[in-house]
Coordinates of C-alpha atoms in Angstrom, one line a residue:
M1 CA 0.0 0.0 0.0
P2 CA 2.7 2.6 0.8
Y3 CA 4.4 1.8 -2.5
L4 CA 1.1 2.2 -4.4
R5 CA 0.5 5.5 -2.7
Y6 CA 4.0 6.7 -3.7
I7 CA 3.3 5.8 -7.4
L8 CA 0.0 7.6 -7.4
S9 CA 1.5 10.7 -5.9
L10 CA 4.1 10.8 -8.6
F11 CA 1.4 10.4 -11.3
F12 CA -0.8 13.1 -10.0
S13 CA 2.0 15.5 -9.3
S14 CA 3.0 15.4 -12.9
C15 CA -0.5 16.6 -13.7
G16 CA -0.1 19.5 -11.3
L17 CA -2.4 17.8 -8.7
I18 CA -1.2 15.9 -5.7
F19 CA -3.3 13.6 -3.6
I20 CA -1.8 13.2 -0.1
S21 CA -3.2 10.0 1.3
C22 CA -5.8 7.3 1.0
Q23 CA -6.5 7.8 4.8
S24 CA -8.9 10.5 6.0
H25 CA -10.7 11.7 9.1
A26 CA -14.4 10.7 9.4
H27 CA -15.5 14.3 8.4
A28 CA -13.1 14.7 5.4
Q29 CA -13.0 12.9 2.1
V30 CA -9.7 12.0 0.4
S31 CA -10.2 14.6 -2.3
D32 CA -10.7 17.3 0.3
F33 CA -7.1 17.3 1.2
R34 CA -4.9 18.2 -1.7
L35 CA -2.4 20.6 -3.2
I36 CA -3.1 22.2 -6.6
T37 CA -0.2 23.8 -8.5
E38 CA -1.1 26.7 -10.8
P39 CA 1.4 28.9 -12.7
D40 CA 1.2 31.7 -10.2
R41 CA -0.1 30.1 -7.0
F42 CA -0.4 27.1 -4.8
I43 CA -3.9 26.2 -3.6
I44 CA -4.2 24.0 -0.6
H45 CA -7.4 22.2 0.5
T46 CA -7.1 21.2 4.2
G47 CA -10.0 18.8 4.3
S48 CA -12.0 20.9 6.7
D49 CA -13.8 23.4 4.6
L50 CA -10.7 25.6 4.7
T51 CA -8.8 26.4 1.5
F52 CA -5.9 28.8 1.2
A53 CA -3.6 30.0 -1.6
I54 CA 0.0 31.3 -1.6
Q55 CA 1.5 33.4 -4.4
R56 CA 4.3 31.4 -5.9
A57 CA 5.3 33.6 -8.9
P58 CA 4.8 37.2 -10.0
R59 CA 1.6 38.1 -11.8
E60 CA 0.7 41.2 -13.7
H61 CA -2.1 43.5 -12.5
T62 CA -1.9 42.4 -8.9
H63 CA -0.4 43.9 -5.7
H64 CA 0.4 40.4 -4.4
G65 CA 4.0 39.5 -3.8
M66 CA 5.7 36.1 -3.8
G67 CA 5.0 34.2 -0.6
D68 CA 1.9 36.2 0.2
L69 CA -1.2 34.5 1.5
I70 CA -3.7 35.6 -1.2
S71 CA -6.8 33.6 -0.2
L72 CA -8.1 32.1 3.0
R73 CA -11.5 30.6 2.2
Y74 CA -13.6 29.0 5.0
H75 CA -17.1 27.6 4.4
G76 CA -17.0 29.3 1.1
I77 CA -16.2 32.8 2.4
D78 CA -12.8 34.3 1.6
Y79 CA -11.3 36.0 4.7
Q80 CA -8.3 37.4 2.8
E81 CA -8.4 41.0 1.8
P82 CA -8.5 40.9 -2.0
L83 CA -6.3 43.9 -2.8
K84 CA -3.4 43.2 -0.5
G85 CA -1.7 40.0 0.6
S86 CA -0.9 38.8 4.1
Q87 CA 2.8 38.4 4.7
I88 CA 5.9 39.1 6.9
N89 CA 6.3 42.8 7.4
S90 CA 5.5 44.6 4.1
G91 CA 6.4 41.7 1.9
F92 CA 9.0 39.0 1.5
S93 CA 10.9 40.7 -1.3
S94 CA 11.6 43.8 0.8
L95 CA 13.0 42.1 3.9
Y96 CA 16.7 42.6 3.2
D97 CA 18.7 45.2 1.3
D98 CA 21.1 42.7 -0.1
T99 CA 18.5 40.5 -1.8
N100 CA 15.1 40.7 -3.4
T101 CA 15.1 37.1 -4.5
V102 CA 12.2 35.1 -3.1
S103 CA 11.5 31.4 -3.6
V104 CA 8.3 29.6 -2.9
D105 CA 8.2 25.8 -2.9
A106 CA 5.6 23.2 -2.0
S107 CA 6.2 19.8 -0.4
I108 CA 4.3 16.9 1.1
K109 CA 5.5 15.6 4.4
A110 CA 4.5 12.7 6.7
Q111 CA 1.4 12.1 4.5
D112 CA -0.9 14.4 6.4
F113 CA 0.9 17.7 5.9
I114 CA 1.4 20.2 3.0
C115 CA 4.2 22.7 3.5
I116 CA 4.7 25.9 1.5
T117 CA 8.2 27.2 2.2
V118 CA 9.1 30.9 1.4
R119 CA 12.7 31.9 1.5
S120 CA 14.0 35.4 1.4
G121 CA 17.5 36.3 2.4
A122 CA 18.1 35.1 5.9
L123 CA 14.4 34.3 6.6
I124 CA 12.5 31.1 6.1
H125 CA 8.7 31.2 6.5
T126 CA 6.6 28.0 6.2
Y127 CA 2.8 27.7 5.7
I128 CA 1.5 24.3 6.9
A129 CA -1.8 22.5 6.4
H130 CA -2.6 19.6 8.7
R131 CA -5.2 17.2 7.3
G132 CA -8.7 17.8 8.5
E133 CA -8.0 21.0 10.6
A134 CA -9.5 24.4 10.0
A135 CA -6.2 26.0 10.7
L136 CA -3.3 27.5 8.8
Y137 CA -0.1 26.8 10.8
M138 CA 3.0 28.9 10.2
T139 CA 6.7 28.9 11.3
T140 CA 9.3 31.7 10.9
W141 CA 13.0 31.3 11.3
F142 CA 15.7 34.0 10.5
S143 CA 19.4 34.3 11.2
A144 CA 19.5 38.1 10.7
E145 CA 17.1 40.9 11.5
P146 CA 15.3 42.4 8.4
K147 CA 16.0 46.0 7.5
L148 CA 12.9 47.4 9.2
G149 CA 14.2 46.1 12.5
L150 CA 11.2 44.0 13.2
V151 CA 9.5 40.7 12.3
R152 CA 5.8 40.4 12.3
Y153 CA 3.2 38.5 10.3
V154 CA 0.2 40.7 9.3
M155 CA -3.1 38.9 8.4
R156 CA -5.4 41.3 6.5
V157 CA -9.1 40.4 6.5
P158 CA -11.9 42.5 4.9
Y159 CA -13.4 44.4 7.9
S160 CA -17.0 43.5 7.0
R161 CA -16.1 39.8 7.2
L162 CA -14.8 40.0 10.8
P163 CA -16.1 43.3 12.3
H164 CA -15.8 42.4 16.0
G165 CA -12.2 43.0 17.0
P166 CA -10.8 44.8 20.0
P167 CA -12.8 48.1 20.3
E168 CA -9.8 50.0 21.5
A169 CA -8.1 49.3 18.2
D170 CA -11.1 50.0 15.9
L171 CA -10.3 53.2 13.9
N172 CA -13.7 53.5 12.3
D173 CA -15.5 56.8 13.0
T174 CA -12.3 58.5 14.1
D175 CA -12.1 62.0 12.6
H176 CA -8.7 63.4 13.6
T177 CA -5.1 62.4 14.4
V178 CA -4.0 62.6 18.0
E179 CA -0.4 61.5 17.7
A180 CA 2.0 60.6 15.0
H181 CA 0.3 58.5 12.3
D182 CA -1.1 55.8 14.5
V183 CA -3.3 57.3 17.3
F184 CA -6.6 58.7 16.3
G185 CA -9.6 60.4 18.0
L186 CA -13.4 60.1 17.9
P187 CA -15.5 63.3 17.9
N188 CA -16.3 62.7 21.6
G189 CA -12.6 62.8 22.6
E190 CA -12.1 59.1 23.0
T191 CA -9.0 57.7 21.3
R192 CA -8.2 54.6 19.3
S193 CA -5.0 53.0 18.1
K194 CA -3.6 49.6 17.0
H195 CA -1.3 50.0 20.1
Y196 CA -4.3 49.7 22.4
S197 CA -5.1 46.1 21.4
N198 CA -2.1 45.0 23.5
H199 CA -1.9 42.6 26.4
R200 CA 1.0 41.4 28.6
L201 CA 2.5 38.5 26.8
K202 CA 2.0 36.1 29.6
D203 CA -1.7 36.9 29.7
W204 CA -2.7 35.8 26.2
S205 CA -2.4 32.7 24.1
S206 CA -4.6 33.9 21.2
F207 CA -6.3 37.0 19.8
G208 CA -8.4 37.7 16.8
A209 CA -11.7 39.0 15.5
S210 CA -15.1 37.5 14.8
N211 CA -18.5 37.7 13.2
A212 CA -21.8 36.2 14.3
A213 CA -20.9 32.7 13.0
T214 CA -17.1 32.2 13.6
G215 CA -13.9 33.9 14.6
L216 CA -10.4 33.9 13.2
W217 CA -7.7 33.7 15.9
M218 CA -4.0 34.0 15.9
V219 CA -2.6 31.5 18.3
R220 CA 0.9 31.6 19.6
D221 CA 3.5 29.0 20.8
T222 CA 5.7 29.6 23.9
N223 CA 7.0 32.8 22.2
E224 CA 10.5 31.7 23.0
G225 CA 11.9 33.6 20.0
N226 CA 10.4 37.0 21.0
S227 CA 12.1 39.5 23.3
G228 CA 10.9 41.6 26.2
G229 CA 9.8 38.9 28.7
P230 CA 6.5 37.9 30.2
F231 CA 5.2 41.4 30.6
Y232 CA 6.0 42.8 27.1
R233 CA 3.2 44.5 25.3
S234 CA 2.9 45.0 21.6
L235 CA 0.1 45.7 19.1
L236 CA -2.1 42.8 18.1
D237 CA -4.9 44.1 16.0
Q238 CA -6.1 47.2 14.0
G239 CA -9.5 47.6 12.5
T240 CA -9.9 50.1 9.7
T241 CA -12.7 50.8 7.1
H242 CA -11.2 48.2 4.8
D243 CA -9.1 45.8 6.9
Q244 CA -9.1 43.9 10.1
E245 CA -5.4 43.4 10.6
L246 CA -4.2 40.6 12.9
T247 CA -0.5 41.1 13.7
Y248 CA 1.6 38.4 15.2
I249 CA 4.8 40.0 16.6
I250 CA 8.0 38.0 16.7
N251 CA 10.5 40.9 17.0
Y252 CA 9.3 44.4 17.7
G253 CA 11.3 47.4 18.8
E254 CA 8.7 49.6 20.5
G255 CA 9.2 49.6 24.3
Q256 CA 11.8 46.9 23.9
T257 CA 14.1 46.2 26.9
E258 CA 16.5 43.6 25.5
A259 CA 18.2 42.5 22.3
F260 CA 16.3 40.6 19.6
R261 CA 16.7 36.9 19.3
T262 CA 17.6 35.1 16.1
H263 CA 18.1 31.5 15.0
I264 CA 14.9 30.4 16.8
L265 CA 12.0 28.6 15.1
N266 CA 8.8 30.6 15.9
S267 CA 5.5 28.8 15.4
Y268 CA 1.9 30.1 15.4
A269 CA -1.4 29.5 13.6
L270 CA -4.5 31.1 12.2
V271 CA -7.4 29.1 13.5
F272 CA -11.1 29.3 12.7
S273 CA -13.4 28.6 15.6
K274 CA -16.4 30.1 17.4
R275 CA -14.3 30.8 20.6
P276 CA -10.7 31.7 21.0
P277 CA -8.4 28.7 21.3
T278 CA -6.5 28.4 24.5
Q279 CA -3.4 26.7 23.4
L280 CA -1.4 25.8 20.3
H281 CA -0.9 22.1 19.8
M282 CA 1.8 21.1 17.3
P283 CA 3.2 17.8 18.5
W284 CA 3.8 16.8 14.9
L285 CA 6.2 19.7 14.1
G286 CA 9.2 17.4 14.4
L287 CA 7.9 15.3 11.5
L288 CA 8.4 18.2 9.0
N289 CA 12.2 18.6 8.9
L290 CA 11.9 22.3 9.5
H291 CA 15.1 24.4 9.7
G292 CA 15.8 25.4 13.3
Y293 CA 13.4 22.9 14.9
R294 CA 14.4 21.7 18.3
S295 CA 12.9 18.5 19.7
P296 CA 11.3 18.3 23.1
N297 CA 13.9 15.6 23.8
D298 CA 16.7 18.1 23.3
R299 CA 15.4 20.6 25.8
G300 CA 15.7 20.9 29.6
T301 CA 13.8 22.0 32.7
L302 CA 14.3 24.5 35.5
E303 CA 12.8 23.9 38.8
G304 CA 13.0 25.2 42.4
T305 CA 11.2 26.9 45.2
V306 CA 10.6 30.5 45.9
P307 CA 10.9 31.9 49.5
T308 CA 7.9 31.2 51.8
Q309 CA 7.9 34.8 53.2
L310 CA 6.9 36.4 49.9
D311 CA 3.9 38.9 50.2
P312 CA 0.8 36.8 49.4
H313 CA -1.1 39.8 48.1
F314 CA 1.0 39.8 44.9
H315 CA 1.5 37.4 42.0
Y316 CA 5.0 36.1 41.3
T317 CA 6.7 35.0 38.1
V318 CA 10.0 33.2 37.4
A319 CA 11.4 34.2 34.1
L320 CA 14.4 33.0 32.1
S321 CA 16.2 35.2 29.5
G322 CA 19.1 34.2 27.3
P323 CA 20.3 34.2 23.7
T324 CA 18.6 30.9 23.0
G325 CA 15.2 31.9 24.2
Q326 CA 12.8 33.4 26.8
Y327 CA 10.6 31.4 29.2
W328 CA 8.6 31.9 32.3
C329 CA 6.4 30.0 34.8
D330 CA 4.5 30.7 38.0
P331 CA 5.3 29.3 41.4
S332 CA 2.5 27.5 43.2
P333 CA 0.9 29.8 45.8
R334 CA 0.6 26.8 48.1
T335 CA 3.8 24.9 47.7
K336 CA 6.0 27.8 46.4
Q337 CA 7.5 25.4 43.9
F338 CA 8.0 26.2 40.2
R339 CA 8.9 24.2 37.1
C340 CA 9.7 25.8 33.8
T341 CA 9.7 23.2 31.0
M342 CA 10.8 22.9 27.4
V343 CA 13.7 25.3 27.8
S344 CA 16.3 25.3 25.0
P345 CA 19.8 24.5 26.3
G346 CA 22.0 27.5 27.1
R347 CA 22.9 30.0 29.8
Y348 CA 20.1 32.1 31.2
H349 CA 19.5 35.0 33.6
V350 CA 16.7 34.0 35.9
T351 CA 14.5 36.7 37.6
L352 CA 11.9 36.4 40.3
Y353 CA 9.3 39.1 39.8
K354 CA 6.8 40.4 42.3
N355 CA 4.1 41.4 39.9
E356 CA 6.4 43.1 37.4
L357 CA 9.3 44.1 39.8
S358 CA 12.5 42.1 40.0
I359 CA 13.2 41.1 43.6
A360 CA 15.8 38.4 43.0
E361 CA 18.2 37.4 40.1
Q362 CA 20.7 34.7 39.4
D363 CA 22.2 32.9 36.5
T364 CA 21.9 29.2 35.5
L365 CA 22.8 26.7 32.8
I366 CA 20.2 24.6 31.2
T367 CA 21.3 21.3 29.6
P368 CA 19.3 18.9 27.4
H369 CA 17.6 15.8 28.9
H370 CA 18.2 17.3 32.4
S371 CA 16.2 19.1 35.1
T372 CA 18.2 21.9 36.7
N373 CA 17.5 22.7 40.4
L374 CA 17.9 26.4 41.0
P375 CA 19.5 27.4 44.3
P376 CA 17.3 29.4 46.6
F377 CA 16.6 33.0 45.7
V378 CA 18.0 35.8 47.8
T379 CA 15.2 38.4 47.6
H380 CA 15.1 42.1 48.1
D381 CA 11.5 43.5 48.3
P382 CA 11.7 47.4 48.7
E383 CA 8.3 47.3 50.3
R384 CA 9.7 45.5 53.3
E385 CA 11.8 48.5 54.2
R386 CA 10.1 50.7 56.9
A387 CA 8.8 54.0 55.6
I388 CA 7.5 57.2 57.2
W389 CA 5.0 57.3 54.4
R390 CA 4.6 55.5 51.1
I391 CA 2.5 56.2 47.9
G392 CA 1.8 53.0 45.8
H393 CA 3.2 49.5 46.0
W394 CA 6.7 48.4 45.0
D395 CA 5.5 46.0 42.3
G396 CA 6.9 47.3 39.0
S397 CA 3.5 48.7 37.9
P398 CA 1.6 52.0 38.1
Q399 CA -1.8 50.4 37.8
E400 CA -2.9 51.3 41.4
F401 CA -2.4 55.0 40.7
R402 CA -4.9 57.5 39.0
N403 CA -5.7 56.3 35.5
G404 CA -3.6 53.2 36.1
T405 CA -6.2 50.7 34.9
T406 CA -6.7 52.5 31.5
L407 CA -3.0 53.2 30.6
S408 CA -2.8 50.4 28.1
L409 CA -6.3 51.0 26.5
M410 CA -6.2 54.7 25.5
H411 CA -4.1 57.8 24.9
P412 CA -3.4 59.9 28.0
S413 CA -5.4 62.8 26.4
D414 CA -8.5 60.6 26.1
S415 CA -11.7 62.2 27.5
R416 CA -12.3 59.2 29.7
M417 CA -9.1 59.8 31.6
K418 CA -9.2 61.7 34.9
T419 CA -7.3 64.9 35.0
W420 CA -3.5 64.4 35.3
T421 CA -3.1 67.6 37.3
I422 CA -4.0 67.3 41.0
P423 CA -4.2 69.6 44.0
T424 CA -1.8 69.0 46.9
F425 CA -1.6 65.3 47.7
I426 CA -1.9 65.0 51.5
I427 CA -0.3 62.0 53.2
G428 CA -2.9 60.4 55.5
H429 CA -5.8 62.0 53.7
N430 CA -5.5 61.2 50.0
T431 CA -5.4 57.6 48.6
V432 CA -3.1 56.3 45.9
Q433 CA -5.9 56.6 43.4
D434 CA -5.5 60.4 43.8
F435 CA -1.9 60.4 42.6
P436 CA -1.3 60.3 38.8
A437 CA 0.3 57.2 37.3
Y438 CA 2.3 59.3 34.8
Q439 CA 4.0 62.7 35.0
W440 CA 5.1 64.9 32.1
K441 CA 7.3 67.9 32.2
D442 CA 4.8 69.8 30.0
V443 CA 1.5 68.5 31.4
N444 CA 1.5 68.0 35.2
N445 CA 4.9 69.0 36.4
A446 CA 5.5 70.1 40.0
L447 CA 3.2 67.7 41.9
P448 CA 3.0 68.8 45.6
I449 CA 3.0 66.2 48.4
R450 CA 2.3 67.4 51.9
F451 CA 3.1 65.5 55.1
R452 CA 3.5 66.3 58.8
L453 CA 6.4 65.5 61.2
S454 CA 6.1 65.9 65.0
A455 CA 9.8 67.0 65.0
P456 CA 12.6 67.3 62.5
P457 CA 14.6 64.1 62.1
A458 CA 17.9 63.8 63.9
E459 CA 19.7 62.6 60.7
D460 CA 19.4 62.7 56.9
L461 CA 16.5 60.8 55.4
T462 CA 16.2 59.0 52.0
L463 CA 13.3 59.5 49.6
R464 CA 12.9 56.8 47.0
V465 CA 11.1 57.4 43.7
G466 CA 10.5 54.2 41.6
V467 CA 9.7 54.5 37.9
T468 CA 8.7 51.7 35.6
T469 CA 9.8 53.5 32.4
A470 CA 10.6 57.0 31.2
F471 CA 10.4 58.9 27.9
M472 CA 12.9 61.5 26.5
K473 CA 15.3 60.9 29.4
G474 CA 12.7 62.0 31.9
R475 CA 13.7 61.5 35.5
P476 CA 12.4 62.8 38.8
I477 CA 13.8 65.8 40.7
I478 CA 12.5 67.0 44.1
Q479 CA 12.2 70.1 46.3
L480 CA 11.5 69.8 50.0
N481 CA 10.5 73.1 51.5
Q482 CA 13.4 75.3 50.5
W483 CA 15.9 72.5 49.7
R484 CA 16.4 71.3 46.1
S485 CA 17.9 68.1 44.9
D486 CA 20.5 67.7 42.2
I487 CA 19.3 66.4 38.8
P488 CA 20.1 62.7 38.7
A489 CA 21.4 60.9 35.6
P490 CA 18.6 59.4 33.4
S491 CA 17.7 55.8 33.7
R492 CA 18.3 53.3 30.9
Q493 CA 15.0 53.0 29.0
P494 CA 13.6 52.2 25.6
S495 CA 14.2 54.9 23.0
S496 CA 10.7 54.5 21.4
R497 CA 7.4 55.9 22.6
T498 CA 5.9 54.0 25.6
L499 CA 3.6 56.0 27.8
T500 CA 1.4 57.2 24.9
V501 CA 1.2 53.8 23.1
G502 CA -0.2 51.6 25.8
T503 CA 2.8 50.5 27.7
Y504 CA 4.3 51.5 31.0
R505 CA 6.9 48.7 30.8
G506 CA 10.5 49.6 30.6
N507 CA 13.4 49.1 33.0
N508 CA 12.3 49.5 36.6
T509 CA 14.6 52.0 38.3
C510 CA 14.7 53.4 41.8
F511 CA 16.0 57.0 42.3
R512 CA 17.3 57.6 45.8
F513 CA 17.5 61.2 47.1
R514 CA 19.4 61.8 50.4
I515 CA 17.6 64.7 52.0
P516 CA 19.6 66.6 54.7
A517 CA 18.0 66.7 58.2
H518 CA 18.0 70.5 58.2
A519 CA 15.6 70.5 55.2
F520 CA 12.8 69.1 57.3
K521 CA 10.8 71.0 59.9
A522 CA 8.3 70.2 62.7
G523 CA 4.7 70.3 61.5
E524 CA 3.8 70.6 57.8
N525 CA 6.4 69.8 55.1
T526 CA 5.8 70.2 51.3
L527 CA 7.6 68.0 48.9
T528 CA 7.4 69.0 45.2
L529 CA 8.0 66.2 42.7
S530 CA 9.0 67.3 39.1
V531 CA 10.4 65.8 35.9
A532 CA 13.7 66.9 34.4
G533 CA 14.6 66.3 30.8
G534 CA 16.5 68.0 28.0
S535 CA 13.9 67.6 25.2
T536 CA 11.9 70.5 24.0
S537 CA 9.0 68.2 22.9
R538 CA 5.6 69.4 24.1
G539 CA 2.6 67.9 25.7
F540 CA 2.3 64.2 26.2
L541 CA 5.6 63.7 24.2
S542 CA 7.6 65.8 26.6
P543 CA 10.0 64.1 29.1
S544 CA 8.0 61.9 31.4
V545 CA 8.0 59.0 33.8
S546 CA 5.7 56.2 34.9
Y547 CA 5.6 55.7 38.7
D548 CA 6.0 52.5 40.6
A549 CA 6.1 53.8 44.2
I550 CA 7.3 56.8 46.2
D551 CA 8.3 56.6 49.9
L552 CA 10.2 58.4 52.6
L553 CA 12.3 55.9 54.5
Q554 CA 12.6 55.7 58.3
P555 CA 16.0 56.6 59.8
N556 CA 18.6 53.9 59.5
S557 CA 16.9 52.2 56.6
P558 CA 19.4 50.8 54.0

């Protein structure tokens, strides 16, 4: 039987039509799973009412490029935008300056798979059909960063076919530009942007858009080839008059805190289903002889226990970061044990996060076929230090502050935001929700904080100001009564926009100001918190910071 199947495949391939197997699932006929080769395209029938087509050769009078997905037909409806293809970045032929040569090849693997492989310079992208599944699987591997400095797959769907995407990223009915070329406003003052479709990476496994009958979802793997760690945010969707654009980010420079990773096989899928899938299952990936594939048997595990005295009011994450990948797992709240599996061999920096704040770090080596036991963490939680007063929690996030819960969903100028300027914040009277999450040099500078002391301190005190990110080299400066601090050096932060495009995540930094005892007085004291920065940019693009926590330490605190 295998020999007969081989002879039949050779015969039909010579006619431009390849039948994959005599086997089939109960709901699919043999003829439903096939590859059709046309002069300018490959057409793939998956055997599940899903058919897709890939451009394989140039064709006149079309905007499609080689390697583009040009049709995605499910239950007779084409979900691919007809005028533009779906592809990596803006097209495979423009990925690298030193080559515009693109090759597109089809192959049959392990009987139940059709692979369309697109090669362009240092990048290899593969479209995969698995018999009987309403899914288009994809993998992307590259050894050098494309010239745009990012790698993302953009799926373009006619908006009318899938109108229900993230409302924060739906640009329909906007009538003016708020910022740059990617943040827009509605007549009522609300804002919309592709950036506001984001989620923390560890919080999502799929995203997409839907209609009344079905949805199209982009489902990710472990995302080991991305950069930025478990809390990284990047755009996922944009809805316009014409397109619903689902964007799967592999490498993206906005708000990035670490170097990009290359030489890693990234896998993801477009899946049709009524509800979002919760996980990507590709146990068969090793059957396809894909460049860069690493078997589960060639990977390792990291396990250990976090300290029992951690504050139970916060969530904790153990994250690994190294040239060969990024990974994370959550300790058990009950046993405090953690186990990060399927880690590529290599050296890693391991971080224990309290919410999004690093409280312990160490290095480790992961080897294949082996479980590495991590030595105990030595933690430092800034919130354990005694403070005369404190605003916010030391957790690497500004979400407990004013406007904190909407930072990733809208522009700071949005009409739904509470005012960023505040009257005097009085310790013991106001709550943390009264203090703004962000501060700009040109919007809400010179924030006053008032507190009382029964007597001046006998020694100098330390004021700590924690920021989660900063823009345009923004950094805090303080004045206490008549005393002024020096201007500290700026922290190391991403060079791109952050605060206005839905992310407060950067490099958490604690600024420490030693205030002389003579600057304090008995009774009422006024601390003025401002932002320094050399940029002349105005408004919400002026130098700025995102706050983590602010506190005045007790005497003798470290």
